[in-house]
Short mmCIF file of N, CA and C in Angstrom, two decimals:
data_model
loop_
_atom_site.label_atom_id
_atom_site.label_comp_id
_atom_site.label_asym_id
_atom_site.label_seq_id
_atom_site.Cartn_x
_atom_site.Cartn_y
_atom_site.Cartn_z
N MET A 497 56.46 144.59 80.60
CA MET A 497 57.26 145.69 80.45
C MET A 497 58.66 145.39 80.76
N GLN A 498 59.08 144.07 80.70
CA GLN A 498 60.41 143.68 80.98
C GLN A 498 61.36 144.17 79.95
N TYR A 499 60.91 144.41 78.69
CA TYR A 499 61.86 144.94 77.70
C TYR A 499 62.40 146.29 77.97
N ILE A 500 61.82 147.01 78.81
CA ILE A 500 62.28 148.32 79.26
C ILE A 500 63.70 148.19 79.80
N ARG A 501 64.04 147.08 80.46
CA ARG A 501 65.25 146.78 81.06
C ARG A 501 66.43 146.87 79.99
N TRP A 502 66.11 146.54 78.74
CA TRP A 502 67.04 146.48 77.71
C TRP A 502 67.35 147.85 77.00
N LEU A 503 66.47 148.73 77.45
CA LEU A 503 66.70 150.15 76.82
C LEU A 503 67.94 150.79 77.00
N PRO A 504 68.57 150.74 78.25
CA PRO A 504 69.97 151.29 78.43
C PRO A 504 71.04 150.53 77.63
N VAL A 505 70.73 149.29 77.39
CA VAL A 505 71.77 148.52 76.59
C VAL A 505 71.65 148.93 75.22
N LEU A 506 70.56 149.13 74.60
CA LEU A 506 70.44 149.73 73.31
C LEU A 506 70.92 151.06 73.14
N VAL A 507 70.72 151.85 74.12
CA VAL A 507 71.31 153.31 74.04
C VAL A 507 72.85 153.35 74.08
N LEU A 508 73.45 152.37 74.95
CA LEU A 508 74.81 152.27 75.17
C LEU A 508 75.45 151.92 73.66
N LEU A 509 74.78 150.76 73.13
CA LEU A 509 75.26 150.27 71.84
C LEU A 509 75.15 151.44 70.82
N ALA A 510 74.11 152.13 70.76
CA ALA A 510 73.98 153.20 69.83
C ALA A 510 75.00 154.37 69.99
N SER A 511 75.35 154.56 71.29
CA SER A 511 76.33 155.61 71.56
C SER A 511 77.77 155.19 71.05
N LEU A 512 77.95 153.94 71.11
CA LEU A 512 79.32 153.48 70.62
C LEU A 512 79.52 153.50 69.04
N ALA A 513 78.32 153.66 68.43
CA ALA A 513 78.36 153.39 66.94
C ALA A 513 79.15 154.65 66.34
N THR A 514 79.61 154.28 65.20
CA THR A 514 80.23 155.38 64.22
C THR A 514 79.30 155.63 63.21
N GLU A 515 79.57 156.71 62.39
CA GLU A 515 78.65 157.06 61.36
C GLU A 515 78.51 156.03 60.28
N GLY A 516 77.27 155.78 59.86
CA GLY A 516 77.05 154.66 58.98
C GLY A 516 77.09 155.17 57.52
N GLY A 517 77.97 154.34 56.76
CA GLY A 517 78.10 154.62 55.38
C GLY A 517 77.03 153.97 54.50
N SER A 518 76.27 152.95 55.15
CA SER A 518 75.36 152.23 54.32
C SER A 518 73.91 152.68 54.58
N ALA A 519 73.72 153.63 55.57
CA ALA A 519 72.43 154.09 55.72
C ALA A 519 71.86 155.12 54.82
N GLN A 520 70.63 155.01 54.56
CA GLN A 520 69.96 155.83 53.58
C GLN A 520 69.71 157.19 54.15
N SER A 521 70.10 158.24 53.37
CA SER A 521 69.78 159.50 54.06
C SER A 521 68.41 160.03 53.75
N ARG A 522 67.93 159.84 52.45
CA ARG A 522 66.63 160.17 52.03
C ARG A 522 66.16 159.08 51.08
N ALA A 523 64.94 158.54 51.44
CA ALA A 523 64.37 157.43 50.72
C ALA A 523 62.92 157.29 51.03
N LEU A 524 62.17 156.72 50.12
CA LEU A 524 60.82 156.24 50.27
C LEU A 524 61.03 154.70 50.53
N PHE A 525 60.28 154.28 51.36
CA PHE A 525 60.37 152.75 51.74
C PHE A 525 59.03 152.16 52.01
N VAL A 526 58.98 150.86 51.71
CA VAL A 526 57.81 149.96 52.01
C VAL A 526 58.23 148.85 52.78
N TYR A 527 57.40 148.16 53.61
CA TYR A 527 57.88 147.06 54.31
C TYR A 527 56.79 146.06 54.65
N ALA A 528 57.09 144.74 54.79
CA ALA A 528 56.03 143.81 55.30
C ALA A 528 56.62 143.27 56.62
N GLN A 529 55.52 143.02 57.41
CA GLN A 529 55.94 142.61 58.84
C GLN A 529 55.05 141.54 59.25
N GLY A 530 55.54 140.68 60.31
CA GLY A 530 54.75 139.69 60.88
C GLY A 530 55.26 139.44 62.23
N GLY A 531 54.54 138.89 63.09
CA GLY A 531 54.94 138.55 64.48
C GLY A 531 53.81 138.16 65.40
N ARG A 532 53.99 138.38 66.59
CA ARG A 532 53.15 138.01 67.67
C ARG A 532 52.58 139.14 68.52
N ASP A 533 51.31 139.13 68.91
CA ASP A 533 50.80 140.12 69.71
C ASP A 533 50.54 139.42 71.14
N LEU A 534 50.98 140.06 72.15
CA LEU A 534 50.81 139.50 73.47
C LEU A 534 50.19 140.48 74.44
N PRO A 535 48.85 140.30 74.66
CA PRO A 535 48.14 141.29 75.63
C PRO A 535 48.86 141.11 76.93
N LEU A 536 49.09 142.24 77.57
CA LEU A 536 49.86 142.28 78.91
C LEU A 536 48.81 142.59 80.00
N SER A 537 47.62 143.03 79.73
CA SER A 537 46.66 143.31 80.77
C SER A 537 45.26 142.59 80.60
N HIS A 538 44.53 142.36 81.65
CA HIS A 538 43.20 141.68 81.51
C HIS A 538 42.15 142.68 81.45
N LEU A 539 41.07 142.19 80.91
CA LEU A 539 39.85 143.10 80.61
C LEU A 539 39.09 143.29 82.00
N SER A 540 39.35 142.32 82.93
CA SER A 540 38.57 142.44 84.26
C SER A 540 39.40 141.89 85.32
N ASP A 541 38.86 142.18 86.64
CA ASP A 541 39.47 141.57 87.76
C ASP A 541 39.35 140.02 87.81
N SER A 542 38.41 139.60 87.23
CA SER A 542 38.13 138.06 87.25
C SER A 542 39.06 137.34 86.12
N GLY A 543 39.88 138.03 85.45
CA GLY A 543 40.80 137.45 84.55
C GLY A 543 40.42 137.32 83.03
N ASP A 544 39.23 137.98 82.62
CA ASP A 544 38.87 137.91 81.27
C ASP A 544 39.97 138.59 80.42
N LYS A 545 40.25 137.97 79.32
CA LYS A 545 41.35 138.59 78.48
C LYS A 545 41.18 138.13 77.03
N LEU A 546 42.11 138.84 76.19
CA LEU A 546 42.16 138.50 74.82
C LEU A 546 43.45 137.74 74.83
N ARG A 547 43.55 136.46 74.17
CA ARG A 547 44.73 135.73 74.19
C ARG A 547 45.72 136.19 73.21
N ALA A 548 46.90 135.75 73.27
CA ALA A 548 47.91 136.12 72.26
C ALA A 548 47.59 135.61 70.94
N GLY A 549 47.91 136.35 69.85
CA GLY A 549 47.63 136.07 68.57
C GLY A 549 48.77 136.48 67.51
N TRP A 550 48.64 135.80 66.25
CA TRP A 550 49.66 136.15 65.30
C TRP A 550 49.28 137.42 64.55
N MET A 551 50.20 138.21 64.13
CA MET A 551 49.85 139.43 63.41
C MET A 551 50.68 139.42 62.05
N THR A 552 50.05 140.04 61.10
CA THR A 552 50.66 140.37 59.76
C THR A 552 50.30 141.76 59.42
N GLY A 553 51.08 142.41 58.56
CA GLY A 553 50.89 143.76 58.18
C GLY A 553 51.89 144.29 57.13
N ALA A 554 51.81 145.57 56.91
CA ALA A 554 52.66 146.26 55.98
C ALA A 554 52.72 147.70 56.36
N GLY A 555 53.51 148.45 55.72
CA GLY A 555 53.72 149.87 55.96
C GLY A 555 54.54 150.50 54.77
N ALA A 556 54.60 151.91 54.94
CA ALA A 556 55.33 152.65 54.06
C ALA A 556 55.87 153.89 54.91
N GLY A 557 56.89 154.48 54.28
CA GLY A 557 57.36 155.63 54.99
C GLY A 557 58.29 156.59 54.21
N LEU A 558 58.82 157.56 54.84
CA LEU A 558 59.60 158.47 54.26
C LEU A 558 60.83 158.66 55.17
N GLN A 559 62.12 158.31 54.69
CA GLN A 559 63.38 158.50 55.44
C GLN A 559 63.69 159.92 55.27
N LEU A 560 63.62 160.88 56.35
CA LEU A 560 63.85 162.31 56.23
C LEU A 560 65.35 162.57 56.35
N SER A 561 66.04 161.81 57.06
CA SER A 561 67.54 161.89 57.22
C SER A 561 68.07 160.60 57.59
N SER A 562 69.34 160.52 57.79
CA SER A 562 69.86 159.24 58.16
C SER A 562 69.54 158.90 59.58
N ASN A 563 68.84 159.72 60.39
CA ASN A 563 68.44 159.49 61.82
C ASN A 563 67.13 159.45 62.05
N LEU A 564 66.19 159.99 61.07
CA LEU A 564 64.72 160.21 61.31
C LEU A 564 63.78 159.77 60.10
N ALA A 565 62.86 159.17 60.39
CA ALA A 565 61.93 158.67 59.43
C ALA A 565 60.44 158.87 59.89
N PHE A 566 59.53 159.10 58.97
CA PHE A 566 58.12 158.95 59.31
C PHE A 566 57.44 157.83 58.55
N ARG A 567 56.61 157.04 59.38
CA ARG A 567 56.10 155.81 58.60
C ARG A 567 54.65 155.63 59.06
N ALA A 568 53.97 154.89 58.26
CA ALA A 568 52.54 154.54 58.45
C ALA A 568 52.41 153.02 58.33
N SER A 569 51.60 152.40 59.09
CA SER A 569 51.57 151.02 59.02
C SER A 569 50.23 150.52 59.38
N PHE A 570 49.93 149.32 59.03
CA PHE A 570 48.66 148.63 59.47
C PHE A 570 49.02 147.14 59.70
N ALA A 571 48.30 146.55 60.56
CA ALA A 571 48.35 145.11 60.91
C ALA A 571 47.12 144.51 61.29
N LYS A 572 46.97 143.24 61.12
CA LYS A 572 45.79 142.46 61.55
C LYS A 572 46.29 141.33 62.51
N ILE A 573 45.44 141.21 63.58
CA ILE A 573 45.67 140.31 64.64
C ILE A 573 44.35 139.45 64.77
N GLU A 574 44.45 138.21 64.85
CA GLU A 574 43.37 137.33 65.23
C GLU A 574 43.60 136.68 66.51
N ASN A 575 42.75 137.01 67.51
CA ASN A 575 42.91 136.31 68.82
C ASN A 575 41.60 135.99 69.31
N ALA A 576 41.56 135.43 70.48
CA ALA A 576 40.25 134.78 71.10
C ALA A 576 40.18 135.35 72.38
N TYR A 577 38.89 135.52 72.77
CA TYR A 577 38.39 135.90 74.10
C TYR A 577 38.41 134.76 75.08
N GLU A 578 38.99 134.96 76.26
CA GLU A 578 38.94 133.80 77.29
C GLU A 578 38.42 134.48 78.59
N GLY A 579 37.32 133.94 79.05
CA GLY A 579 36.81 134.51 80.30
C GLY A 579 35.38 134.11 80.51
N THR A 580 34.63 134.60 81.67
CA THR A 580 33.31 134.24 82.00
C THR A 580 32.33 135.50 81.73
N GLU A 581 32.80 136.71 81.58
CA GLU A 581 31.90 137.78 81.69
C GLU A 581 30.99 138.02 80.33
N LEU A 582 31.47 137.50 79.25
CA LEU A 582 30.63 137.52 78.06
C LEU A 582 30.22 136.12 77.68
N ASP A 583 28.93 136.17 77.35
CA ASP A 583 28.26 135.02 77.02
C ASP A 583 28.11 135.02 75.42
N ILE A 584 29.17 134.33 74.82
CA ILE A 584 29.16 134.35 73.36
C ILE A 584 29.37 133.01 72.79
N VAL A 585 29.00 132.87 71.52
CA VAL A 585 29.19 131.48 70.83
C VAL A 585 30.63 131.40 70.16
N ASP A 586 30.99 132.56 69.49
CA ASP A 586 32.31 132.55 68.81
C ASP A 586 33.25 133.49 69.42
N SER A 587 34.38 133.02 70.05
CA SER A 587 35.27 133.79 70.84
C SER A 587 36.40 134.53 69.95
N THR A 588 36.25 134.38 68.75
CA THR A 588 37.24 135.03 67.77
C THR A 588 37.19 136.59 67.72
N PHE A 589 38.21 137.24 67.90
CA PHE A 589 38.26 138.73 67.57
C PHE A 589 39.34 139.00 66.66
N VAL A 590 39.01 139.86 65.74
CA VAL A 590 40.02 140.38 64.74
C VAL A 590 40.30 141.79 64.96
N GLN A 591 41.59 142.15 65.35
CA GLN A 591 41.87 143.54 65.45
C GLN A 591 42.57 144.04 64.28
N THR A 592 42.30 145.32 63.89
CA THR A 592 43.04 145.96 62.89
C THR A 592 43.82 147.21 63.51
N LEU A 593 45.16 147.18 63.38
CA LEU A 593 46.01 148.30 64.04
C LEU A 593 46.46 149.24 62.94
N VAL A 594 46.26 150.53 63.05
CA VAL A 594 46.77 151.52 62.16
C VAL A 594 47.59 152.53 63.01
N SER A 595 48.85 152.86 62.52
CA SER A 595 49.66 153.77 63.35
C SER A 595 50.42 154.68 62.31
N PHE A 596 50.74 155.85 62.83
CA PHE A 596 51.50 156.80 62.14
C PHE A 596 52.69 157.17 63.21
N ASP A 597 53.98 156.91 62.74
CA ASP A 597 54.96 156.90 63.77
C ASP A 597 56.24 157.78 63.31
N LEU A 598 56.90 158.31 64.26
CA LEU A 598 58.26 158.90 64.07
C LEU A 598 59.30 157.86 64.53
N GLN A 599 60.31 157.70 63.64
CA GLN A 599 61.26 156.63 64.03
C GLN A 599 62.68 157.48 64.13
N ALA A 600 63.33 157.28 65.28
CA ALA A 600 64.62 157.84 65.36
C ALA A 600 65.68 156.88 65.63
N GLY A 601 66.78 156.89 64.78
CA GLY A 601 67.82 155.81 64.87
C GLY A 601 69.19 156.36 64.74
N ILE A 602 70.17 155.64 65.03
CA ILE A 602 71.44 155.96 65.00
C ILE A 602 72.26 154.83 64.11
N PRO A 603 72.54 155.19 62.79
CA PRO A 603 73.21 154.26 61.87
C PRO A 603 74.58 153.83 62.51
N THR A 604 75.06 152.68 62.14
CA THR A 604 76.46 152.24 62.51
C THR A 604 77.14 152.04 61.22
N SER A 605 78.47 151.89 61.32
CA SER A 605 79.31 151.61 60.11
C SER A 605 79.17 150.31 59.70
N ILE A 606 78.56 149.26 60.47
CA ILE A 606 78.52 147.90 60.04
C ILE A 606 77.11 147.48 59.63
N GLY A 607 76.17 148.53 59.47
CA GLY A 607 74.91 148.26 58.78
C GLY A 607 73.72 148.25 59.83
N PHE A 608 74.02 148.13 61.03
CA PHE A 608 72.90 148.05 62.09
C PHE A 608 72.51 149.42 62.41
N VAL A 609 71.18 149.63 62.56
CA VAL A 609 70.52 150.84 62.98
C VAL A 609 69.59 150.69 64.14
N PRO A 610 70.09 150.71 65.41
CA PRO A 610 69.03 150.86 66.57
C PRO A 610 68.21 151.97 66.41
N TYR A 611 66.83 151.77 66.72
CA TYR A 611 66.04 152.97 66.72
C TYR A 611 64.89 152.88 67.73
N PHE A 612 64.30 154.07 68.01
CA PHE A 612 63.07 154.07 68.87
C PHE A 612 61.91 154.67 67.98
N ILE A 613 60.69 154.24 68.35
CA ILE A 613 59.57 154.82 67.67
C ILE A 613 58.55 155.38 68.66
N ALA A 614 57.78 156.26 68.26
CA ALA A 614 56.61 156.85 69.04
C ALA A 614 55.56 157.21 67.97
N GLY A 615 54.40 156.88 68.37
CA GLY A 615 53.36 157.14 67.34
C GLY A 615 51.91 157.04 67.95
N ALA A 616 50.89 157.27 67.11
CA ALA A 616 49.57 157.12 67.45
C ALA A 616 48.73 156.68 66.32
N GLY A 617 47.56 156.25 66.56
CA GLY A 617 46.69 155.65 65.60
C GLY A 617 45.40 155.16 66.08
N TRP A 618 44.94 154.11 65.63
CA TRP A 618 43.76 153.50 66.22
C TRP A 618 43.75 151.94 66.15
N ILE A 619 42.84 151.37 66.96
CA ILE A 619 42.68 149.95 67.00
C ILE A 619 41.14 149.75 66.71
N GLN A 620 40.90 148.95 65.71
CA GLN A 620 39.56 148.61 65.37
C GLN A 620 39.33 147.00 65.93
N VAL A 621 38.45 146.83 66.81
CA VAL A 621 38.14 145.49 67.35
C VAL A 621 36.92 145.03 66.70
N ASN A 622 36.85 143.84 65.97
CA ASN A 622 35.79 143.27 65.30
C ASN A 622 35.58 141.83 65.81
N PRO A 623 34.60 141.65 66.63
CA PRO A 623 34.33 140.31 67.09
C PRO A 623 33.57 139.45 66.12
N ASP A 624 33.80 138.18 66.02
CA ASP A 624 33.12 137.32 65.02
C ASP A 624 31.68 136.97 65.67
N ASP A 625 31.49 137.11 66.84
CA ASP A 625 30.13 136.82 67.41
C ASP A 625 29.14 137.90 67.10
N VAL A 626 27.98 137.52 66.51
CA VAL A 626 27.06 138.53 65.92
C VAL A 626 26.40 139.19 67.08
N SER A 627 26.44 138.80 68.32
CA SER A 627 25.77 139.68 69.35
C SER A 627 26.64 140.81 69.92
N LEU A 628 27.90 140.98 69.35
CA LEU A 628 28.83 142.03 69.78
C LEU A 628 29.05 142.97 68.52
N ASP A 629 29.01 144.24 68.80
CA ASP A 629 29.34 145.18 67.79
C ASP A 629 30.85 145.50 67.65
N GLU A 630 31.37 145.90 66.49
CA GLU A 630 32.74 146.20 66.30
C GLU A 630 32.85 147.59 66.88
N PHE A 631 34.16 148.00 67.47
CA PHE A 631 34.43 149.37 67.88
C PHE A 631 35.86 149.81 67.46
N THR A 632 36.02 151.19 67.39
CA THR A 632 37.29 151.61 67.15
C THR A 632 37.79 152.51 68.31
N LYS A 633 38.99 152.47 68.66
CA LYS A 633 39.59 153.29 69.74
C LYS A 633 40.93 154.02 69.36
N PHE A 634 41.15 155.13 69.86
CA PHE A 634 42.42 155.84 69.68
C PHE A 634 43.57 154.95 70.42
N ALA A 635 44.71 154.82 69.79
CA ALA A 635 45.81 154.06 70.52
C ALA A 635 47.10 154.79 70.37
N GLY A 636 47.93 154.50 71.37
CA GLY A 636 49.33 155.11 71.25
C GLY A 636 50.20 153.88 71.10
N ARG A 637 51.43 154.18 70.63
CA ARG A 637 52.44 153.17 70.39
C ARG A 637 53.87 153.69 70.76
N LEU A 638 54.65 152.99 71.43
CA LEU A 638 56.04 153.14 71.82
C LEU A 638 56.79 151.90 71.52
N GLY A 639 57.91 152.07 71.01
CA GLY A 639 58.80 150.81 70.80
C GLY A 639 60.26 151.05 70.41
N THR A 640 60.84 149.92 70.24
CA THR A 640 62.37 150.01 69.89
C THR A 640 62.56 148.84 68.97
N GLY A 641 63.63 149.02 68.31
CA GLY A 641 63.92 147.86 67.30
C GLY A 641 65.38 148.14 66.73
N ILE A 642 65.68 147.33 65.79
CA ILE A 642 67.02 147.36 65.06
C ILE A 642 66.82 146.94 63.61
N ASN A 643 67.46 147.75 62.74
CA ASN A 643 67.42 147.47 61.33
C ASN A 643 68.83 146.91 61.01
N TYR A 644 68.88 146.10 59.98
CA TYR A 644 70.07 145.71 59.31
C TYR A 644 70.09 146.15 57.96
N VAL A 645 70.83 146.98 57.47
CA VAL A 645 70.80 147.45 56.11
C VAL A 645 71.96 146.84 55.30
N PHE A 646 71.67 146.08 54.24
CA PHE A 646 72.60 145.42 53.50
C PHE A 646 73.45 146.41 52.58
N ASP A 647 74.86 146.20 52.68
CA ASP A 647 75.62 147.11 51.77
C ASP A 647 75.28 147.06 50.22
N ASN A 648 75.30 148.32 49.68
CA ASN A 648 75.09 148.36 48.21
C ASN A 648 73.72 147.82 47.81
N SER A 649 72.76 147.88 48.68
CA SER A 649 71.37 147.26 48.44
C SER A 649 70.30 148.16 48.88
N PHE A 650 69.25 147.95 48.45
CA PHE A 650 67.96 148.71 48.79
C PHE A 650 67.11 147.86 49.77
N LEU A 651 67.68 146.83 50.35
CA LEU A 651 67.03 145.99 51.28
C LEU A 651 67.49 146.12 52.68
N ALA A 652 66.55 146.00 53.64
CA ALA A 652 66.91 145.84 55.02
C ALA A 652 66.00 144.93 55.75
N LEU A 653 66.55 144.35 56.74
CA LEU A 653 65.71 143.49 57.75
C LEU A 653 65.44 144.25 59.06
N PHE A 654 64.34 144.00 59.78
CA PHE A 654 64.25 144.60 61.01
C PHE A 654 63.65 143.70 62.06
N ALA A 655 63.86 143.88 63.22
CA ALA A 655 63.03 143.31 64.43
C ALA A 655 62.72 144.37 65.31
N GLU A 656 61.46 144.31 65.89
CA GLU A 656 60.95 145.42 66.62
C GLU A 656 60.02 144.91 67.79
N LEU A 657 60.19 145.64 68.97
CA LEU A 657 59.23 145.37 70.12
C LEU A 657 58.54 146.58 70.43
N ASP A 658 57.14 146.55 70.42
CA ASP A 658 56.32 147.59 70.60
C ASP A 658 55.36 147.38 71.71
N THR A 659 54.89 148.57 72.38
CA THR A 659 53.79 148.40 73.22
C THR A 659 52.72 149.34 72.73
N TRP A 660 51.51 148.80 72.48
CA TRP A 660 50.31 149.53 72.02
C TRP A 660 49.47 149.70 73.34
N PHE A 661 48.82 150.85 73.49
CA PHE A 661 47.94 151.05 74.70
C PHE A 661 46.70 151.86 74.19
N TYR A 662 45.51 151.34 74.67
CA TYR A 662 44.30 152.00 74.41
C TYR A 662 43.28 151.63 75.45
N HIS A 663 42.16 152.23 75.33
CA HIS A 663 41.04 152.23 76.40
C HIS A 663 39.97 151.23 75.85
N PHE A 664 39.78 150.02 76.51
CA PHE A 664 38.81 149.15 76.22
C PHE A 664 37.63 149.29 76.99
N ASP A 665 36.69 150.10 76.53
CA ASP A 665 35.54 150.41 77.53
C ASP A 665 34.20 149.92 76.75
N GLU A 666 34.20 148.71 76.29
CA GLU A 666 33.03 148.18 75.56
C GLU A 666 32.70 146.83 76.24
N TYR A 667 31.55 146.26 75.93
CA TYR A 667 30.99 145.01 76.32
C TYR A 667 31.02 144.90 77.98
N GLY A 668 30.91 146.03 78.65
CA GLY A 668 30.80 145.90 80.05
C GLY A 668 32.26 146.03 80.70
N PHE A 669 33.33 146.20 79.82
CA PHE A 669 34.65 146.20 80.49
C PHE A 669 35.01 147.69 80.44
N ASN A 670 36.02 148.06 81.24
CA ASN A 670 36.51 149.42 81.28
C ASN A 670 37.94 149.50 81.88
N ARG A 671 38.83 149.15 80.97
CA ARG A 671 40.22 149.02 81.32
C ARG A 671 41.11 149.56 80.22
N ILE A 672 42.28 150.08 80.66
CA ILE A 672 43.43 150.44 79.70
C ILE A 672 44.05 149.19 79.29
N GLN A 673 44.13 148.86 78.06
CA GLN A 673 44.84 147.58 77.45
C GLN A 673 46.21 147.85 77.11
N TYR A 674 47.13 147.06 77.42
CA TYR A 674 48.41 147.14 76.93
C TYR A 674 48.81 145.95 76.20
N ASP A 675 49.25 146.00 75.03
CA ASP A 675 49.66 144.90 74.16
C ASP A 675 51.17 145.02 73.69
N LEU A 676 51.75 143.89 73.90
CA LEU A 676 53.17 143.90 73.42
C LEU A 676 53.29 143.15 72.17
N THR A 677 53.85 143.80 71.12
CA THR A 677 53.98 143.16 69.68
C THR A 677 55.45 142.87 69.54
N ILE A 678 55.82 141.70 69.09
CA ILE A 678 57.18 141.33 68.70
C ILE A 678 57.06 140.98 67.24
N ILE A 679 57.69 141.92 66.50
CA ILE A 679 57.70 141.69 65.01
C ILE A 679 58.95 141.70 64.35
N GLY A 680 58.87 141.21 63.02
CA GLY A 680 60.06 141.33 62.19
C GLY A 680 59.62 141.49 60.78
N GLY A 681 60.64 141.97 60.00
CA GLY A 681 60.02 142.11 58.61
C GLY A 681 61.32 142.55 57.69
N ILE A 682 60.83 142.77 56.34
CA ILE A 682 61.75 143.17 55.37
C ILE A 682 61.40 144.53 54.73
N VAL A 683 62.31 145.48 54.53
CA VAL A 683 62.18 146.70 54.05
C VAL A 683 62.74 146.90 52.71
N VAL A 684 62.10 147.56 51.65
CA VAL A 684 62.66 147.83 50.36
C VAL A 684 62.70 149.37 50.41
N ALA A 685 63.86 149.99 50.09
CA ALA A 685 63.96 151.46 49.98
C ALA A 685 64.23 151.88 48.67
N ILE A 686 63.74 153.07 48.26
CA ILE A 686 63.93 153.69 46.96
C ILE A 686 64.46 155.15 47.31
N PRO A 687 65.92 155.34 47.18
CA PRO A 687 66.47 156.57 47.54
C PRO A 687 66.20 157.68 46.60
N PHE A 688 66.23 158.88 46.98
CA PHE A 688 66.05 160.04 46.11
C PHE A 688 66.90 161.19 46.60
#
């Protein structure tokens, strides 16, 4: 949760920004993303956990105004179980994350758009070990990021820091899981 300390800095930078000439006011957009998933909580008191893993994904959205967008995304993460509570042969877990988010940002005159997101969706956990069943849980998502919109272009780059939270009450565990995702990607916008 250390990234929350940076929240006031991002708000201050956003408040100093002037109106952005390069920000899209209405557009459809698609994006590709990749990054790292870092579980912040353990599954048990004895330290059982899912290790950090790489993630890839994509999304699409609708820019409603220069400050507000709605987006839908999915990502896949492959990580491994580490601990003593589960007696399994294959420790690989594949997680699929699906989210529907509202994104609020403040465009600047130099092309940067700091933003915040809030959303909800689900996480599907699929263990490779045949003795465990897959399951799906409701998940919430909060995050912050920054876009860089290239002048006279339909392209943007972004970096984002998110927290996913969901209830992991399977396989004998019963904990709220918090995962930090650090992602980056590229956006293609089609204005209308």
